[in-house]
PDB file of C-alpha atoms and ligand atoms in Angstrom:
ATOM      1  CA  UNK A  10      -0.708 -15.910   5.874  1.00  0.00           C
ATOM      2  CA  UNK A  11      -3.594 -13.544   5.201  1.00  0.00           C
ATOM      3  CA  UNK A  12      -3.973 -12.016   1.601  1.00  0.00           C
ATOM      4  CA  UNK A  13      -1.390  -9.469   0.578  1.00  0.00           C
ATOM      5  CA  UNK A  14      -2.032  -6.254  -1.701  1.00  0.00           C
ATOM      6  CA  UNK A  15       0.597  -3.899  -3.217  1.00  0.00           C
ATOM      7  CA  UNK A  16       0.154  -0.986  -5.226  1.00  0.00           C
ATOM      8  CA  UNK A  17       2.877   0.322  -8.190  1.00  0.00           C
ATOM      9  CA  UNK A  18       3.069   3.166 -10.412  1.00  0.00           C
ATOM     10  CA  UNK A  19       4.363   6.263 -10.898  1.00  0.00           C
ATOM     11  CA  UNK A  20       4.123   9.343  -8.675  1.00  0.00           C
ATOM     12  CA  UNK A  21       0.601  11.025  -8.641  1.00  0.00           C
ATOM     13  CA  UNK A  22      -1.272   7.692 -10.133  1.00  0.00           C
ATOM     14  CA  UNK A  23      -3.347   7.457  -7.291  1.00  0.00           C
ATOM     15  CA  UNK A  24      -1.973   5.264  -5.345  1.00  0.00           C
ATOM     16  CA  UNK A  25      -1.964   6.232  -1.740  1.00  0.00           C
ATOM     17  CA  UNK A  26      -5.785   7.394  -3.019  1.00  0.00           C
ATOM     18  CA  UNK A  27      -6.876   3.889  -4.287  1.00  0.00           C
ATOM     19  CA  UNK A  28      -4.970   2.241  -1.305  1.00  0.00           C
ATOM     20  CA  UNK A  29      -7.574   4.078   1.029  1.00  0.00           C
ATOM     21  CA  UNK A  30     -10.262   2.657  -0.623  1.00  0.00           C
ATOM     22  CA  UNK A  31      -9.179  -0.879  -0.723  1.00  0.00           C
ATOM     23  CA  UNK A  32      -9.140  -0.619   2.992  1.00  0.00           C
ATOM     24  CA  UNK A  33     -12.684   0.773   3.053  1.00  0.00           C
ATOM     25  CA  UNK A  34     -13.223  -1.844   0.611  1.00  0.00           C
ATOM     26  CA  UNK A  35     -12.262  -4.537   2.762  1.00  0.00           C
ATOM     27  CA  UNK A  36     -13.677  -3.056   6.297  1.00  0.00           C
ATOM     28  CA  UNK A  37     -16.835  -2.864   4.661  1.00  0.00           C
ATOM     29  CA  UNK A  38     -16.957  -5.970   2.583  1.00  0.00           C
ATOM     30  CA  UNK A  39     -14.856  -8.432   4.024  1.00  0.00           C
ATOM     31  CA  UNK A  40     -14.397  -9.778   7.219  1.00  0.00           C
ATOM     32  CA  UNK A  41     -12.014  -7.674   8.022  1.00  0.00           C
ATOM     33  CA  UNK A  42      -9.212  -6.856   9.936  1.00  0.00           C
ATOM     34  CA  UNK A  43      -7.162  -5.176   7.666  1.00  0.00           C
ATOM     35  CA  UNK A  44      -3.548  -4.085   8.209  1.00  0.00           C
ATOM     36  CA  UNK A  45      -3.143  -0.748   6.820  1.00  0.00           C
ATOM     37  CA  UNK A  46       1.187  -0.518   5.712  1.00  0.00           C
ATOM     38  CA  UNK A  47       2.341   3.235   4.793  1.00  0.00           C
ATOM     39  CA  UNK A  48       5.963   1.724   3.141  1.00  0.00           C
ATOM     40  CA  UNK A  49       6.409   5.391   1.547  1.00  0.00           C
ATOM     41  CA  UNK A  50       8.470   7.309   3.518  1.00  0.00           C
ATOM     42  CA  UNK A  51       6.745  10.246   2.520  1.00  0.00           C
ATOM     43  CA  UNK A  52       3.839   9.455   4.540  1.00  0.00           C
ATOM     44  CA  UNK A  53       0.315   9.836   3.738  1.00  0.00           C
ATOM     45  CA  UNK A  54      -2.174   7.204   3.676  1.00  0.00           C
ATOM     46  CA  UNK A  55      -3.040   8.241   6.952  1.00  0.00           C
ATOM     47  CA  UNK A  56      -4.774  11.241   5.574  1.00  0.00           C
ATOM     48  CA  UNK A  57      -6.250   9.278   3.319  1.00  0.00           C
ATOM     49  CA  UNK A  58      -7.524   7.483   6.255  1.00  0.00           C
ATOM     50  CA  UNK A  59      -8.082  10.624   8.630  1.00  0.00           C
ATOM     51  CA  UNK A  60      -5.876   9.169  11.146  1.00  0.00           C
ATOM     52  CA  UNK A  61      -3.378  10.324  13.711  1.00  0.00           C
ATOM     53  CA  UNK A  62       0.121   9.205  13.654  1.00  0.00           C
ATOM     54  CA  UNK A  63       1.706   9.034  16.462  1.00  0.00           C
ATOM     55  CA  UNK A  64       4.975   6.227  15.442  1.00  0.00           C
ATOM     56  CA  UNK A  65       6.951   5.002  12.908  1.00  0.00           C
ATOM     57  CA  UNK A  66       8.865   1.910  12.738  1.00  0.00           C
ATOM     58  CA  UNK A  67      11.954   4.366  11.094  1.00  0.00           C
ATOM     59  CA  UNK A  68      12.117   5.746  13.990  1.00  0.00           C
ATOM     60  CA  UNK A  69      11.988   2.336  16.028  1.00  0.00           C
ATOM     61  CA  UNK A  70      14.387   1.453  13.735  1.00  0.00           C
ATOM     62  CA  UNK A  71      16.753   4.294  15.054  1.00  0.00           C
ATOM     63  CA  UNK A  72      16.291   2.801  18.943  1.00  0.00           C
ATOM     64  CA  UNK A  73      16.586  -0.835  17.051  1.00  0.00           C
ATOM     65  CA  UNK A  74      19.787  -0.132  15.339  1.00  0.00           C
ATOM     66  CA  UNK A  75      21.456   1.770  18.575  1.00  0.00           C
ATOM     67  CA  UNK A  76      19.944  -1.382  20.922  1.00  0.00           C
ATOM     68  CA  UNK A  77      21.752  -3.949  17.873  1.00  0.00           C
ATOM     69  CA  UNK A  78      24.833  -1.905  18.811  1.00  0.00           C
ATOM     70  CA  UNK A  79      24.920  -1.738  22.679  1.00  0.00           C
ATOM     71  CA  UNK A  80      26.378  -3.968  24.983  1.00  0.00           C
ATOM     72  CA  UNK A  81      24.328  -2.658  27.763  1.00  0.00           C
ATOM     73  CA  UNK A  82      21.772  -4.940  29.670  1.00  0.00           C
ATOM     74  CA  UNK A  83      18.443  -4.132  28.223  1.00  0.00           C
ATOM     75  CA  UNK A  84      15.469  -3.274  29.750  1.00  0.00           C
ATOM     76  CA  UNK A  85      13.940  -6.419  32.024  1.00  0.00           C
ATOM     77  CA  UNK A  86      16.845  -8.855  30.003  1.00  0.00           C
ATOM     78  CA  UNK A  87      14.665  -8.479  26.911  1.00  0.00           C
ATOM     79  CA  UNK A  88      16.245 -10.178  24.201  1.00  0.00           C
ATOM     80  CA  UNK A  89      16.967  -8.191  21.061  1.00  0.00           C
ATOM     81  CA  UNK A  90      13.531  -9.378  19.359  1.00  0.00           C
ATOM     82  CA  UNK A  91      11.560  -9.654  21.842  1.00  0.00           C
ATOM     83  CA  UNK A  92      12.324  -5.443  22.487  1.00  0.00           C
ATOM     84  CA  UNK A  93      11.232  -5.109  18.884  1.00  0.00           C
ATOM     85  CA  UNK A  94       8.647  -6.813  18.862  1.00  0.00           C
ATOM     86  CA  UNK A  95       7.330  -4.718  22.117  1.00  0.00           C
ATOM     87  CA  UNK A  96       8.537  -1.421  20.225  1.00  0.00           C
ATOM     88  CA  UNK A  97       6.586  -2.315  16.974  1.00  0.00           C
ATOM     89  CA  UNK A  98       3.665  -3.181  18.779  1.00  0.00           C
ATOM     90  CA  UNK A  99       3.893   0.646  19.815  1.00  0.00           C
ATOM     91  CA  UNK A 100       4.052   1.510  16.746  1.00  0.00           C
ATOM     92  CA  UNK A 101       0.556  -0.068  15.412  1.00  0.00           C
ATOM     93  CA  UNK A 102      -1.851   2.521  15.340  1.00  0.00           C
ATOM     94  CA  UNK A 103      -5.675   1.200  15.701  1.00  0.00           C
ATOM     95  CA  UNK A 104      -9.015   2.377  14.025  1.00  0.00           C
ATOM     96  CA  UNK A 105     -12.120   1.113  12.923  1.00  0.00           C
ATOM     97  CA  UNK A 106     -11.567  -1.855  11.042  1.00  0.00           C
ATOM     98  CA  UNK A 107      -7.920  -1.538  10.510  1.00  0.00           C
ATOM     99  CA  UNK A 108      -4.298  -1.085  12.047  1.00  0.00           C
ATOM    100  CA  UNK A 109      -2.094   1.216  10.407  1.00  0.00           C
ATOM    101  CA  UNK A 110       1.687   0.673  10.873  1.00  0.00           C
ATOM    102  CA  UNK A 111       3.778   3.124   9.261  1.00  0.00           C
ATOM    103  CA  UNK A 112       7.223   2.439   8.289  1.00  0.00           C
ATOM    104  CA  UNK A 113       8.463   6.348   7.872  1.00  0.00           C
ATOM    105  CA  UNK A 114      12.060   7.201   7.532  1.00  0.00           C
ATOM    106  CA  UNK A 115      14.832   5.843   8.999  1.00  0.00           C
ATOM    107  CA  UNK A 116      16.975   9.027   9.979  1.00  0.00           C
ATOM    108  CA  UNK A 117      20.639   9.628   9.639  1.00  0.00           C
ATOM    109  CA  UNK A 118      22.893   6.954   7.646  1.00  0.00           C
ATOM    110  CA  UNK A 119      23.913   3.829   9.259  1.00  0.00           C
ATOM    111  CA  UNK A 120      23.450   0.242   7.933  1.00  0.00           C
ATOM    112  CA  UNK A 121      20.030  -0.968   8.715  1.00  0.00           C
ATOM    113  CA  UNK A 122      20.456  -4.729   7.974  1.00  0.00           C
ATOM    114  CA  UNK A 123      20.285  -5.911  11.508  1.00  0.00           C
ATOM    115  CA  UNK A 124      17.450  -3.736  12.304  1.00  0.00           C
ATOM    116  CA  UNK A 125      15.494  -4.017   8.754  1.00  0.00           C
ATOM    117  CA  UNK A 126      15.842  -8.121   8.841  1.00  0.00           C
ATOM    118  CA  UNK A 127      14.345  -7.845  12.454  1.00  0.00           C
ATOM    119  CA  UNK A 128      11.588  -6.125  10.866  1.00  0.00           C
ATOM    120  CA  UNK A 129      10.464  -8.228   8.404  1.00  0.00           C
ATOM    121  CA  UNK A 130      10.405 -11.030  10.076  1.00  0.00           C
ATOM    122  CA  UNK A 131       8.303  -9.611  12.628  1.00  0.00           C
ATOM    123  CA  UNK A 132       5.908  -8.187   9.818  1.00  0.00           C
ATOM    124  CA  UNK A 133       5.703 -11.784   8.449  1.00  0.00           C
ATOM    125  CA  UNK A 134       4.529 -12.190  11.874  1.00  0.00           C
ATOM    126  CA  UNK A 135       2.286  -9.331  11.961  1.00  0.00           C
ATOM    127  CA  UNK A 136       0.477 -10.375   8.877  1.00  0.00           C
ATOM    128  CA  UNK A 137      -0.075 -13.774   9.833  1.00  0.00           C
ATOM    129  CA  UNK A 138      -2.735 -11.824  12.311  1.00  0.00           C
ATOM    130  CA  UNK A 139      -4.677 -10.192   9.807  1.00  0.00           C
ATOM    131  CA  UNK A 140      -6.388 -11.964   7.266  1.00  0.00           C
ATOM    132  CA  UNK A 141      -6.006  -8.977   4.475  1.00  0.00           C
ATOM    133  CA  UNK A 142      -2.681  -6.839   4.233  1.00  0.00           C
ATOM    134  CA  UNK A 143      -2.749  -3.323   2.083  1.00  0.00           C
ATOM    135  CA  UNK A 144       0.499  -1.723   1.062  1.00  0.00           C
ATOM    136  CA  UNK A 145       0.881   1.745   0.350  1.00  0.00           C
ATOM    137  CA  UNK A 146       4.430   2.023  -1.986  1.00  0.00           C
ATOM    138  CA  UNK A 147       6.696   4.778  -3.241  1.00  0.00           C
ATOM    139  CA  UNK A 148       6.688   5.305  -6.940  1.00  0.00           C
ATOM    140  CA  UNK A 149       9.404   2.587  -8.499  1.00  0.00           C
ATOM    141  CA  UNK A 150      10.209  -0.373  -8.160  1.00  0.00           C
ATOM    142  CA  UNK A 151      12.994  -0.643  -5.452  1.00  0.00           C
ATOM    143  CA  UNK A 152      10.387  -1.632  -2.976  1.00  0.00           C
ATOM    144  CA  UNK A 153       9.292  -4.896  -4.946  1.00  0.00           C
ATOM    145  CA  UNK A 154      12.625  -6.283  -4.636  1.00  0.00           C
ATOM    146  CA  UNK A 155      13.387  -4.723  -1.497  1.00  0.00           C
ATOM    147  CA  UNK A 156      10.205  -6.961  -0.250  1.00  0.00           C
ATOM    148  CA  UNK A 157       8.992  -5.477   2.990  1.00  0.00           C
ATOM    149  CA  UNK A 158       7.386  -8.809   3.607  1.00  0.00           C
ATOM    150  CA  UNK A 159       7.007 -12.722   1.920  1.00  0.00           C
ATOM    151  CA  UNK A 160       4.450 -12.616  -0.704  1.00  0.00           C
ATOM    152  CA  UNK A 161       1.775 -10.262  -2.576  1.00  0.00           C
ATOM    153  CA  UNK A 162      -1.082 -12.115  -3.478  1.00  0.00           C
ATOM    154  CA  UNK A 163      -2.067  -8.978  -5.561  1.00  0.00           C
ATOM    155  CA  UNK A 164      -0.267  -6.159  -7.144  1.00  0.00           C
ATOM    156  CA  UNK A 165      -2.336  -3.148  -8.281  1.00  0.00           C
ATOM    157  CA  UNK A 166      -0.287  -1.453 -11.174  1.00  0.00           C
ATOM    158  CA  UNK A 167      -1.737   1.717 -11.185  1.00  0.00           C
ATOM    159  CA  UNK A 168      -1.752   4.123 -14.600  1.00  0.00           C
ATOM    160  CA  UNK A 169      -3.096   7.520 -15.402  1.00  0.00           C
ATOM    161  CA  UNK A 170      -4.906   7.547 -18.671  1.00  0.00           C
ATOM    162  CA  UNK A 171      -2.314   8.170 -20.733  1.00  0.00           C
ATOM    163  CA  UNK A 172      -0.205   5.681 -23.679  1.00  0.00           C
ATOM    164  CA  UNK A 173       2.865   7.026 -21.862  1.00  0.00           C
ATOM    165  CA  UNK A 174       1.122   5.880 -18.767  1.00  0.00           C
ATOM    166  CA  UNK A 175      -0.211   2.469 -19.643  1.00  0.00           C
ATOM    167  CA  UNK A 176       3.244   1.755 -21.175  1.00  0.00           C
ATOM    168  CA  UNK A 177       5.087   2.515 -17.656  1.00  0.00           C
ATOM    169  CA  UNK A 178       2.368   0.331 -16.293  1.00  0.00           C
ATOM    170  CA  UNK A 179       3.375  -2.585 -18.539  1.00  0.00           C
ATOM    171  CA  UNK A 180       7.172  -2.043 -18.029  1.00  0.00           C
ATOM    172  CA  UNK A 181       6.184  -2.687 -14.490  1.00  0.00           C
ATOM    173  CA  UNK A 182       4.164  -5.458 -15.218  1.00  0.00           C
ATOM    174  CA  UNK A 183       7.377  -6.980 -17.134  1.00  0.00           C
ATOM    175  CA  UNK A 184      10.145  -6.062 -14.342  1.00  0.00           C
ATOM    176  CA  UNK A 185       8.043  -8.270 -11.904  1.00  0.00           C
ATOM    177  CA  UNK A 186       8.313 -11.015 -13.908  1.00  0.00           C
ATOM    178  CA  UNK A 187      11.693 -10.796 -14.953  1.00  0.00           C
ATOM    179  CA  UNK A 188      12.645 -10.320 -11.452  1.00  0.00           C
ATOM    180  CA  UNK A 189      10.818 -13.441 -10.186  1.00  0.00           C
ATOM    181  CA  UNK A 190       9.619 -11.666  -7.894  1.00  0.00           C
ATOM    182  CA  UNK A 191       6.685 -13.194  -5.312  1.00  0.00           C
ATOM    183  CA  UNK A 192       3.507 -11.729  -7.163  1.00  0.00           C
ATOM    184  CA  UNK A 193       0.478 -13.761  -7.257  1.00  0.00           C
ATOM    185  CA  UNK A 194      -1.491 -11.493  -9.591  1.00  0.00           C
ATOM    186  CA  UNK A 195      -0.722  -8.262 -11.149  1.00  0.00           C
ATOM    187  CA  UNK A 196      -3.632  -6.137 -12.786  1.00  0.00           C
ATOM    188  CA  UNK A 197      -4.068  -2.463 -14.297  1.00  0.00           C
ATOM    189  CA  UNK A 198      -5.754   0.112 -12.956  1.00  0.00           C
ATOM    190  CA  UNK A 199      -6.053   3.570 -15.615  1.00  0.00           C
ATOM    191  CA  UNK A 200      -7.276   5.732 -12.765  1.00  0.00           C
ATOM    192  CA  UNK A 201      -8.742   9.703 -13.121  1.00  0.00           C
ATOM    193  CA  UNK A 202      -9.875   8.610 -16.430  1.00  0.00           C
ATOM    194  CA  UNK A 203     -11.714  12.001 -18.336  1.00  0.00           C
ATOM    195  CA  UNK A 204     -15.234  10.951 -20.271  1.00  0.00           C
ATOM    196  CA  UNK A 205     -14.376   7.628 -21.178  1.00  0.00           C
ATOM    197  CA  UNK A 206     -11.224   5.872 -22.784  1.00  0.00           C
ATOM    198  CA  UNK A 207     -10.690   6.413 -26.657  1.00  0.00           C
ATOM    199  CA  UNK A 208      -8.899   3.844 -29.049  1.00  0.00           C
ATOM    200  CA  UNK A 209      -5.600   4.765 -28.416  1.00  0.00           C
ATOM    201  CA  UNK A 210      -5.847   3.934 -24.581  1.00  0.00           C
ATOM    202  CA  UNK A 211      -7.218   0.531 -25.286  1.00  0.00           C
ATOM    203  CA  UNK A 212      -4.650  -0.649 -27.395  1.00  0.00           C
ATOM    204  CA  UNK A 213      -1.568   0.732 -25.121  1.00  0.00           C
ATOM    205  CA  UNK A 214      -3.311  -1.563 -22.337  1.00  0.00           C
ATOM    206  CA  UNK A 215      -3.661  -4.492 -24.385  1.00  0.00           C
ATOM    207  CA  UNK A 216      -0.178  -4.212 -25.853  1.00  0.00           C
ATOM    208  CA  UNK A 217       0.993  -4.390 -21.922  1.00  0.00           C
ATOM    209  CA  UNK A 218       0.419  -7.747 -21.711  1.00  0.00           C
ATOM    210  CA  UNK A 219      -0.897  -7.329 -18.098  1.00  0.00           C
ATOM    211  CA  UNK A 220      -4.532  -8.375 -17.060  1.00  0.00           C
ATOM    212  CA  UNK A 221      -6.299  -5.169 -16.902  1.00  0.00           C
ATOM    213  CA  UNK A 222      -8.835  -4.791 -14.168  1.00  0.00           C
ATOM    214  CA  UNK A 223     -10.728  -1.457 -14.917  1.00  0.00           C
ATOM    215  CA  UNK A 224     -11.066   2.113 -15.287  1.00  0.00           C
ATOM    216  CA  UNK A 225     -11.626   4.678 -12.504  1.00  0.00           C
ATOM    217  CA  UNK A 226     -13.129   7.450 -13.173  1.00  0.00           C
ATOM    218  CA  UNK A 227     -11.797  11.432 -12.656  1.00  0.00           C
ATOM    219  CA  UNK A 228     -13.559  12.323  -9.897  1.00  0.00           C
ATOM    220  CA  UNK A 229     -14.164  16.217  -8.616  1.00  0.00           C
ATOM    221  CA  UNK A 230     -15.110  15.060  -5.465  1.00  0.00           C
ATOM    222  CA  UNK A 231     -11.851  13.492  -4.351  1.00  0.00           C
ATOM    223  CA  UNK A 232     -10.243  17.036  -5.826  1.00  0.00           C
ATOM    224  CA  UNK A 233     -12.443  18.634  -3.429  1.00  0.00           C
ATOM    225  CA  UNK A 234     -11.855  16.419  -0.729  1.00  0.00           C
ATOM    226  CA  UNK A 235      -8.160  16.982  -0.753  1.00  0.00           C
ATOM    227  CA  UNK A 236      -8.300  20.573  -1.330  1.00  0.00           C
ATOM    228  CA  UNK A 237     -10.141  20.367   2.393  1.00  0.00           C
ATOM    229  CA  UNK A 238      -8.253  17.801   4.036  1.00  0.00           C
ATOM    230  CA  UNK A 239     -11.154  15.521   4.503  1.00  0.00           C
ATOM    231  CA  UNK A 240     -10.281  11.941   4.210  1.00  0.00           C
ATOM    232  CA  UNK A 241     -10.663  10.067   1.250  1.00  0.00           C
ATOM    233  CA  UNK A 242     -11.992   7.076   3.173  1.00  0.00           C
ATOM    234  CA  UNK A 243     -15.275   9.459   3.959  1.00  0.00           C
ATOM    235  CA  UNK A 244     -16.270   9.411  -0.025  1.00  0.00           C
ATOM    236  CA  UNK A 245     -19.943   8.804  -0.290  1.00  0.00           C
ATOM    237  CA  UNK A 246     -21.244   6.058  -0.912  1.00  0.00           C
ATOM    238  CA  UNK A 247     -22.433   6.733  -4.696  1.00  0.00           C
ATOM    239  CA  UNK A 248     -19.812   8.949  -5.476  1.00  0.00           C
ATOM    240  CA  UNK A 249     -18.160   7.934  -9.021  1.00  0.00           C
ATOM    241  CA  UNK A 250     -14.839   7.183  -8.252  1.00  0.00           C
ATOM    242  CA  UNK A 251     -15.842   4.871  -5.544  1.00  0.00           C
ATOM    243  CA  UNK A 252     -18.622   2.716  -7.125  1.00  0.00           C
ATOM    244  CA  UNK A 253     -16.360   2.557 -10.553  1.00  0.00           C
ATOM    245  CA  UNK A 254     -13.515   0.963  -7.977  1.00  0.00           C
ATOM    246  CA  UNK A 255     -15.462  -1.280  -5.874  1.00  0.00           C
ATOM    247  CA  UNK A 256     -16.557  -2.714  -8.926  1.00  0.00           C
ATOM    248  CA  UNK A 257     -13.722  -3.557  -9.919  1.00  0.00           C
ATOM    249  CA  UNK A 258     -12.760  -4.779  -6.944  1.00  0.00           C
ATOM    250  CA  UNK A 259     -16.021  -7.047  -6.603  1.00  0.00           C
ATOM    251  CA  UNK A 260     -14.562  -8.250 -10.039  1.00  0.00           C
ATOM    252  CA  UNK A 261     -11.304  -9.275  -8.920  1.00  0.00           C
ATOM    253  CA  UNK A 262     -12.320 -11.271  -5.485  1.00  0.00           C
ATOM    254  CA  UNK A 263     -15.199 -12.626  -7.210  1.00  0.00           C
TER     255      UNK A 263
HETATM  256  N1  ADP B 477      -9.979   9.274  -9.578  1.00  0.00           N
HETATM  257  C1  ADP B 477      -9.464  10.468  -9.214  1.00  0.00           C
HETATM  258  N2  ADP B 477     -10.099  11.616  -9.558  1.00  0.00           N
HETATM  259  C2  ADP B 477      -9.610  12.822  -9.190  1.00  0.00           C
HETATM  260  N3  ADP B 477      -8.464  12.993  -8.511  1.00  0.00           N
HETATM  261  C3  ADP B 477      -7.772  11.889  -8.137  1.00  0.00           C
HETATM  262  C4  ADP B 477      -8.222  10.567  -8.457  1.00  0.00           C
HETATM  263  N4  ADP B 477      -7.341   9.676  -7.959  1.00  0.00           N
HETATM  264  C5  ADP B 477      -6.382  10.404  -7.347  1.00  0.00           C
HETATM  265  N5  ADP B 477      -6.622  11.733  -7.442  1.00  0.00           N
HETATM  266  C6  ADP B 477      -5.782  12.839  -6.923  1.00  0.00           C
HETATM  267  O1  ADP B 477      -4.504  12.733  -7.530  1.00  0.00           O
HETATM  268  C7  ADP B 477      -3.500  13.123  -6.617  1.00  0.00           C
HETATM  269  C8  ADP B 477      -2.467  12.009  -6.484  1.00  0.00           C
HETATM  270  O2  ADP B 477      -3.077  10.907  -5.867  1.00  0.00           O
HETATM  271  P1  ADP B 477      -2.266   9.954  -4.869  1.00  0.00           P
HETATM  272  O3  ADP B 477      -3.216   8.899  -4.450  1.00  0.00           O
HETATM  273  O4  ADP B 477      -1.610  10.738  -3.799  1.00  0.00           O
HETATM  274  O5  ADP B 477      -1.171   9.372  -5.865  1.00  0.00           O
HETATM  275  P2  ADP B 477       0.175   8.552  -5.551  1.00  0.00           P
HETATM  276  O6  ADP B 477       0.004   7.923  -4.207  1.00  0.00           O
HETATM  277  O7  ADP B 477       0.255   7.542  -6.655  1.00  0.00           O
HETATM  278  O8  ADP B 477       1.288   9.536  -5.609  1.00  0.00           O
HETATM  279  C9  ADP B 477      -4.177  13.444  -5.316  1.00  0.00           C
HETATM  280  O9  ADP B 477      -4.330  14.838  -5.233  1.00  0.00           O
HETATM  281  C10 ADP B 477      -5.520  12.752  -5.430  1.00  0.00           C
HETATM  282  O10 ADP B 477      -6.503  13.404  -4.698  1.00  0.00           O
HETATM  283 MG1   MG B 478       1.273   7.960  -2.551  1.00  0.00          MG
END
């Protein structure tokens, strides 16, 4: 199994943002390949990314789901799985570095369970190929204990620089433990952070409880970035927001 991260946090913490750059991160780094995961169904790391879609596994899921409920001969005798697994391999869209699968939306109501079980086993499979796995998650929590796949090796918590903030951060941090749930390592992240943390920011993180990794800096550039649709991923080199987070990640592979 290749090493797993997660992101968590609330809407508009920058998670899809800092999700973009782990994958840089880890292209540029690491001996990569990375698999790139866009679990939100309100897709976007791809932007991030500044690549196409052009599949979704909710939509896979659809065909999956109608296939689960057919009695008609599939194509070629395919078994049930091995259809999937031909569908999802569709589904993996490849760039430089790293494959991005997105999971999107499945459409209309139905129960899933046939389909969504089929799905994470074969993304148990999946990951097994890559040695690094990076998660891109909807604000909340549903999707820890919903578990997509096995494990997380690490779980970026992700704040803005705010007490309010840090203290969502650390409720997070809490849930995951009371919840047992599969996390290896959970750290803080107080991202967009304005000249500097005061007082009052340091002692909300250390009253969360939760190993805290770093600050990342407010950045105009990645403002300016979105405002022109020009992926994240393309960040120079030097540019604040970038160096302050590869540090930190140099800091927690070290
Ligand atoms: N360090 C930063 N400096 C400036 N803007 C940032 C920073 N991190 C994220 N943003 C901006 O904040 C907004 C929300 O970021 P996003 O990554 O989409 O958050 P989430 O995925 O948690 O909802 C985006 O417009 C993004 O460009
Ligand atoms: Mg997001």
């Amino acid at each position: 199994m290749g090493y797993s991260i997660a992101v968590a946090g609330k809407g508009g913490t920058g998670k899809t943002s800092l999700c973009g750059l782990t994958i840089r991160y880890l292209t540029e780094k690491k001996r990569g390949p990375v698999l790139a995961v866009d679990a939100d169904a309100n897709t976007n790391l791809n932007e991030v990314l500044g690549v196409k879609i052009h599949a979704t596994v909710g939509a896979l899921r659809e065909d999956s789901l109608a296939a689960v409920k057919s009695t008609a001969p599939r194509p070629g005798g395919m078994s049930m799985e091995q259809l999937f697994d031909y569908q999802i391999q569709q589904a993996i869209i490849e760039a430089k570095g790293f494959d991005l699968l997105v999971m999107g939306r499945p459409e209309g109501a139905g129960c899933y369970c046939a389909a969504n079980n089929i799905i994470r086993k074969y993304m148990d499979r999946l990951a097994e190929k890559y040695p690094y796995m990076v998660m891109d998650n909807e604000a909340g929590l549903e999707h820890l204990s919903r578990r997509t796949t096995q494990d997380t090796d690490l779980l970026l918590i992700i704040s803005d620089p705010t007490v309010r903030g840090i203290m969502t951060g650390g409720r997070i941090g809490e849930l995951v433990k009371e919840l047992n749930l599969n996390v290896k390592r959970s750290v803080l992240i107080v991202n967009r952070v304005q000249d500097g943390a005061d007082g009052a920011l340091r002692q909300a993180i250390e009253r969360t409880g939760v190993e805290f990794a770093g600050f990342v800096p407010s950045d105009d550039l990645i403002f300016d970035y979105d405002l022109n649709g020009k992926p994240l991923v393309q960040l120079p080199a030097d540019s604040k927001a970038l160096t302050s987070y590869f540090a930190i990640l140099d800091r927690l592979f070290a």
